[in-house]
Short mmCIF file of C-alpha atoms in Angstrom, two decimals:
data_model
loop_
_atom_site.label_atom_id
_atom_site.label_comp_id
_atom_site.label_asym_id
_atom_site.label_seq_id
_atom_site.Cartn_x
_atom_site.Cartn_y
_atom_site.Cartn_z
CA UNK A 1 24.33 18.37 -25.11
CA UNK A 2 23.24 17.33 -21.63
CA UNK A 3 25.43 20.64 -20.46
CA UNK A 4 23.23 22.74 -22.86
CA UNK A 5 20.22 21.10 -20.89
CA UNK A 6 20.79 22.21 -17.67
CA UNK A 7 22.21 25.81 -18.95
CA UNK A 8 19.17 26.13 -21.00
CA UNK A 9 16.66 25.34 -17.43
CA UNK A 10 18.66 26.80 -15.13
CA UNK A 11 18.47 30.30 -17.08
CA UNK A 12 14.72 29.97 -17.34
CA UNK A 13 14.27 28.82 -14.02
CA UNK A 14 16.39 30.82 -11.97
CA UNK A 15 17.03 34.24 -14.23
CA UNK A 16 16.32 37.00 -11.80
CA UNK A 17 16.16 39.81 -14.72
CA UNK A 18 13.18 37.70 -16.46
CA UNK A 19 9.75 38.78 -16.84
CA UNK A 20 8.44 35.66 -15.78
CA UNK A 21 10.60 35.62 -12.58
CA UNK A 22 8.91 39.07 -11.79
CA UNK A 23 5.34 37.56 -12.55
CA UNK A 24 5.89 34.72 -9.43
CA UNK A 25 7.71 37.25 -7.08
CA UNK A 26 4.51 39.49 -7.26
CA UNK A 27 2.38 36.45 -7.36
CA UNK A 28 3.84 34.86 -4.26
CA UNK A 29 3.62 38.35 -2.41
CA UNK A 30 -0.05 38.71 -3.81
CA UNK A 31 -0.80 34.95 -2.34
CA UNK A 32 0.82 35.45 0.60
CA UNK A 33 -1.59 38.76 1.14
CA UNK A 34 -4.75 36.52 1.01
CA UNK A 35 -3.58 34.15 2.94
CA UNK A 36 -2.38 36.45 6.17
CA UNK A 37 -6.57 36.92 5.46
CA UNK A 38 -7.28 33.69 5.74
CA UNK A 39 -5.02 33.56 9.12
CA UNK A 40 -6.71 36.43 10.63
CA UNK A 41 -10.00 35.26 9.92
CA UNK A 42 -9.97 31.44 11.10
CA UNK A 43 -7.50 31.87 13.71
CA UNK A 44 -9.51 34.79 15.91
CA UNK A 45 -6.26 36.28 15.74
CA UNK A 46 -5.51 39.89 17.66
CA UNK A 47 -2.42 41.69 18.93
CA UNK A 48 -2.74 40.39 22.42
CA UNK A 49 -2.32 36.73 21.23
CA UNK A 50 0.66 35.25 21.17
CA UNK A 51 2.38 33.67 18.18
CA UNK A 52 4.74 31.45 16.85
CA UNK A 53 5.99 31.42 13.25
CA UNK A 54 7.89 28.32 12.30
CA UNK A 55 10.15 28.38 9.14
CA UNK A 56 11.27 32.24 9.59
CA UNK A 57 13.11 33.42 6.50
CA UNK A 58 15.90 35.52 6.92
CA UNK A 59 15.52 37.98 4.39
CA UNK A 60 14.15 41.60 4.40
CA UNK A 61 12.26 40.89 0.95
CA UNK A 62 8.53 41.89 1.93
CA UNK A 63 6.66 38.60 0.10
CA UNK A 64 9.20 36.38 2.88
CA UNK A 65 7.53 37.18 5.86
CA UNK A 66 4.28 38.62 5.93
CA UNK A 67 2.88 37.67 8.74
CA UNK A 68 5.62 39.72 10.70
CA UNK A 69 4.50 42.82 8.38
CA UNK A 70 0.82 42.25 9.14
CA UNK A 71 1.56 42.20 12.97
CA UNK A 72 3.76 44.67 13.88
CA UNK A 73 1.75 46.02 16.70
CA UNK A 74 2.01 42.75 18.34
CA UNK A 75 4.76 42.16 21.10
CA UNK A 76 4.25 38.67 21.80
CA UNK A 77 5.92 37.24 18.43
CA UNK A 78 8.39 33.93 18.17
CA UNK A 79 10.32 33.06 15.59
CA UNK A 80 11.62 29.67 15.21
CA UNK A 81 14.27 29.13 12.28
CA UNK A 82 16.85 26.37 11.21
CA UNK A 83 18.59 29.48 10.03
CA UNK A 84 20.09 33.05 12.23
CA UNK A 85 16.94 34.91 11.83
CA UNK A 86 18.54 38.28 13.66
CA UNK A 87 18.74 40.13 10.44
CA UNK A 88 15.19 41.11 10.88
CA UNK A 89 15.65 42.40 14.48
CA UNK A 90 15.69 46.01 12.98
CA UNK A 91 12.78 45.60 10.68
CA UNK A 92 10.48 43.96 13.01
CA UNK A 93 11.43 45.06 16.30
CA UNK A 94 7.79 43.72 18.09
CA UNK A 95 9.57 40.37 17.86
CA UNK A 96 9.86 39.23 21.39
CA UNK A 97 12.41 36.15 20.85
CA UNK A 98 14.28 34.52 17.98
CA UNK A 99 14.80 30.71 18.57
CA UNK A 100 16.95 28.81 16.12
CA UNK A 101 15.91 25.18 15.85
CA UNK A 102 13.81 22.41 14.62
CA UNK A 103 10.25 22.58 13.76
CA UNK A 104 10.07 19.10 14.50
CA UNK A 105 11.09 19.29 18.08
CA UNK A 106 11.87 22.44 19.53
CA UNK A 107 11.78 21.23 23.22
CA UNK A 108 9.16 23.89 23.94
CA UNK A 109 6.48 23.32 26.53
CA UNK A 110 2.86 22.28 25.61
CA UNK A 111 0.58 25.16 24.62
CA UNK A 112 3.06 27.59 24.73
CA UNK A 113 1.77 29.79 22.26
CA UNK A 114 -2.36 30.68 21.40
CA UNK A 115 -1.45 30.41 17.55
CA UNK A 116 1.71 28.18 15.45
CA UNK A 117 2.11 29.71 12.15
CA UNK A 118 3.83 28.12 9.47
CA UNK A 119 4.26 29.10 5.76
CA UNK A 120 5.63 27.09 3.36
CA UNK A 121 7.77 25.28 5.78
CA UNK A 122 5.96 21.90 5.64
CA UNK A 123 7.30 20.89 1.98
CA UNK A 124 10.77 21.58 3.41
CA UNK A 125 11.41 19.28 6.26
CA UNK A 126 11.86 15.80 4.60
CA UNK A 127 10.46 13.08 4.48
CA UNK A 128 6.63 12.00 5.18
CA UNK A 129 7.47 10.40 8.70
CA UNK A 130 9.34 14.22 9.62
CA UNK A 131 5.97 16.03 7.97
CA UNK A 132 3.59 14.53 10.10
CA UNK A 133 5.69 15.13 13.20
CA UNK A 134 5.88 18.91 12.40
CA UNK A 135 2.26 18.82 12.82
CA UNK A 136 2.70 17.19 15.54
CA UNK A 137 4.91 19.39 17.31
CA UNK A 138 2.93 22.31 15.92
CA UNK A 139 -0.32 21.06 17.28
CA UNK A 140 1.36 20.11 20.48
CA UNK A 141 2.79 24.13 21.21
CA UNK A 142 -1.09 25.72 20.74
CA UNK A 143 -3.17 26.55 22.94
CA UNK A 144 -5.88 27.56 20.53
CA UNK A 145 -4.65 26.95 16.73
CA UNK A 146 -2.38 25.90 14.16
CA UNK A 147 -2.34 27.40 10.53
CA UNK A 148 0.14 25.76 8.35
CA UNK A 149 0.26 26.67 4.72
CA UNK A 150 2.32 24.66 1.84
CA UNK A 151 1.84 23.98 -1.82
CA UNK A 152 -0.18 21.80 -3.62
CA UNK A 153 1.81 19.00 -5.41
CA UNK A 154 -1.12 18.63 -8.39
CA UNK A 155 -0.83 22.61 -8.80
CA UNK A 156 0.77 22.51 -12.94
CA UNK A 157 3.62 24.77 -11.68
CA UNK A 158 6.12 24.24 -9.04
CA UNK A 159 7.11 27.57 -8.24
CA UNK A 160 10.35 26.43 -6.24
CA UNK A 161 12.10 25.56 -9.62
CA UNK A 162 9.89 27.70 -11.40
CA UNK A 163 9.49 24.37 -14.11
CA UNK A 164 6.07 22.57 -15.27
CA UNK A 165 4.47 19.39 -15.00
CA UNK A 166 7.83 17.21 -13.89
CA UNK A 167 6.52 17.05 -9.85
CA UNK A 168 3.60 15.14 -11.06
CA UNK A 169 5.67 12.44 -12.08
CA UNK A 170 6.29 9.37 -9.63
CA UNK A 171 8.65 11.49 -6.93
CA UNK A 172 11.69 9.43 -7.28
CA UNK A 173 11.74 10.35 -11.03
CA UNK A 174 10.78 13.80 -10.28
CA UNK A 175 13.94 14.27 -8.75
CA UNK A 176 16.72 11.70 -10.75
CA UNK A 177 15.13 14.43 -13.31
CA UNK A 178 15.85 17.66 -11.23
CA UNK A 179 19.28 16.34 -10.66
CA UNK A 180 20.18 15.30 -14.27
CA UNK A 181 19.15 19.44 -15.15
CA UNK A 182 20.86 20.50 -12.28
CA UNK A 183 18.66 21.42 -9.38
CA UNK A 184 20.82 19.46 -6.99
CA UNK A 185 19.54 21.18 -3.85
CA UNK A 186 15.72 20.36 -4.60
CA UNK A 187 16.37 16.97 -6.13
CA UNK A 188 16.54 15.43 -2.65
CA UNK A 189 13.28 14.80 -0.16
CA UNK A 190 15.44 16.40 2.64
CA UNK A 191 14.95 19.92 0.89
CA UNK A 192 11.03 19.35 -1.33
CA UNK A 193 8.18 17.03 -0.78
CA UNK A 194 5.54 18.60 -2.10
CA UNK A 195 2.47 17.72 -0.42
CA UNK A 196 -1.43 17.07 -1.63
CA UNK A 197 -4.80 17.60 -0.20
CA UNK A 198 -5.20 13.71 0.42
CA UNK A 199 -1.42 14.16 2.23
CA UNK A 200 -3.20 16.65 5.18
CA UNK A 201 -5.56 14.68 5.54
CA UNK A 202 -4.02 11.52 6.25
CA UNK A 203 -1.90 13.37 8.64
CA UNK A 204 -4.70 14.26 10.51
CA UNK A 205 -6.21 11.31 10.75
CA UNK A 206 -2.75 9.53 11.48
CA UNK A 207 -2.59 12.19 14.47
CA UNK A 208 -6.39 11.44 15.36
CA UNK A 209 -7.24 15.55 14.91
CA UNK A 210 -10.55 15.87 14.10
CA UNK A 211 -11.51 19.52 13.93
CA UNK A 212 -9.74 20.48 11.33
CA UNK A 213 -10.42 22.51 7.62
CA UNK A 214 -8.33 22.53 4.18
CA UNK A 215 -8.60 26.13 2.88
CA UNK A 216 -7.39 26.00 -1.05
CA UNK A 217 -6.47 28.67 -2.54
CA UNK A 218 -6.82 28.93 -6.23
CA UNK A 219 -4.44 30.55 -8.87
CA UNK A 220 -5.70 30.50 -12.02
CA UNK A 221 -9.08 28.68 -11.52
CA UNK A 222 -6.81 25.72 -10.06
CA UNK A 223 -5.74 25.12 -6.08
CA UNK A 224 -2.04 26.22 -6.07
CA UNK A 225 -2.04 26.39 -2.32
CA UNK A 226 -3.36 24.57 1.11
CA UNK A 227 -4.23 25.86 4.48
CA UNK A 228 -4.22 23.37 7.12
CA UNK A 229 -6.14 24.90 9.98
CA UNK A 230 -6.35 22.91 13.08
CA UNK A 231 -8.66 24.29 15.74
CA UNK A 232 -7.48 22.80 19.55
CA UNK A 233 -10.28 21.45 21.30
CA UNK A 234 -11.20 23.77 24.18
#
């Protein structure tokens, strides 16, 4: 029975050929559109800036890295990865240097960089203590500003397993439950920790950053994203 369980999920949450799996590909890629918009617009962005994305995805699907789509005419890019990122040295040949390392301390000097980007990086590097010092270190590298998207916890979907409701529950059951169905690899804080509105903020404030703005981005009349944009004092 329990092995019928975790067939039964797995198939709906990870079937590649499904309808619904093609919905949240084109809705991630959609998402991902408006919020290279919202980058652009609060960051003062241009081609002459330089930039640092943290949490590069090695894969040559277009919804995995948009911002290196979006700024392909700019020669100054970074890329910092946990992962070998040199697939996309064809595709996006404006990148200027690949880095493989940790968000969290990349030994990289202050201000090294006008803009950190991240996207959907924060819910991915552990626990609460390791979340605010990605912020940290992000907010420590720009000269000018930080732009960190990640998912909202309360959001009724998590679209990393693809499954309802369950991530609203207190997190320790959250994940004995995506264990039991067999989501071993998100069932542990080291790989999800889904984050809230009240979770940025406290961060900032535990940080002392005041200028600061939480951009949320709706999906269906409810926030299924947030945009941490941190502004460096001049």
């Amino acid at each position: 029975m329990e092995e019928k369980i975790k067939h039964r999920v797995q198939t709906y949450s990870e079937s590649k050929n499904s309808f619904f799996y093609s919905f949240i590909k084109k809705t991630i890629l959609n998402a991902r559109e408006k919020f290279f918009n919202h980058f652009k617009n609060l960051t003062e962005y241009n081609d002459d800036q330089s930039l640092l994305d943290i949490g590069t995805t090695p894969s040559l699907d277009s919804e995995q890295n948009v911002i290196l789509e979006k700024t392909k005419n700019n020669k100054n890019i970074t890329c910092l990865s946990d992962q070998d990122c040199n697939i996309l040295e064809k595709k996006y040949s404006n990148i200027n240097k690949f880095i493989i390392g940790n968000g969290i301390n990349t030994n990289l000097k202050d201000m090294s960089f006008d803009i950190v980007h991240s996207n959907a990086t924060l819910e991915h590097v552990g626990s609460y203590d390791n979340q605010i010092a990605f912020v940290k270190e992000a907010w420590r590298l720009s000269k000018n500003y930080v732009f960190i998207q990640t998912p909202n916890r309360f959001y009724p979907i998590d679209f990393h397993t693809n499954l309802p409701l369950i991530h609203w529950l207190p997190k320790k059951i959250h994940r004995k439950i995506l264990k039991f169905i067999g989501l071993n690899f998100y069932s542990t804080e080291e790989n999800l920790n889904l984050l809230s509105e009240s979770n940025l903020i406290d961060i900032c404030k535990e940080l002392e950053i005041k200028n600061f703005k939480i951009i949320k981005h709706r999906l269906l009349f409810m926030t299924s994203n947030l945009i941490l944009v941190i502004k460096k004092s001049s």
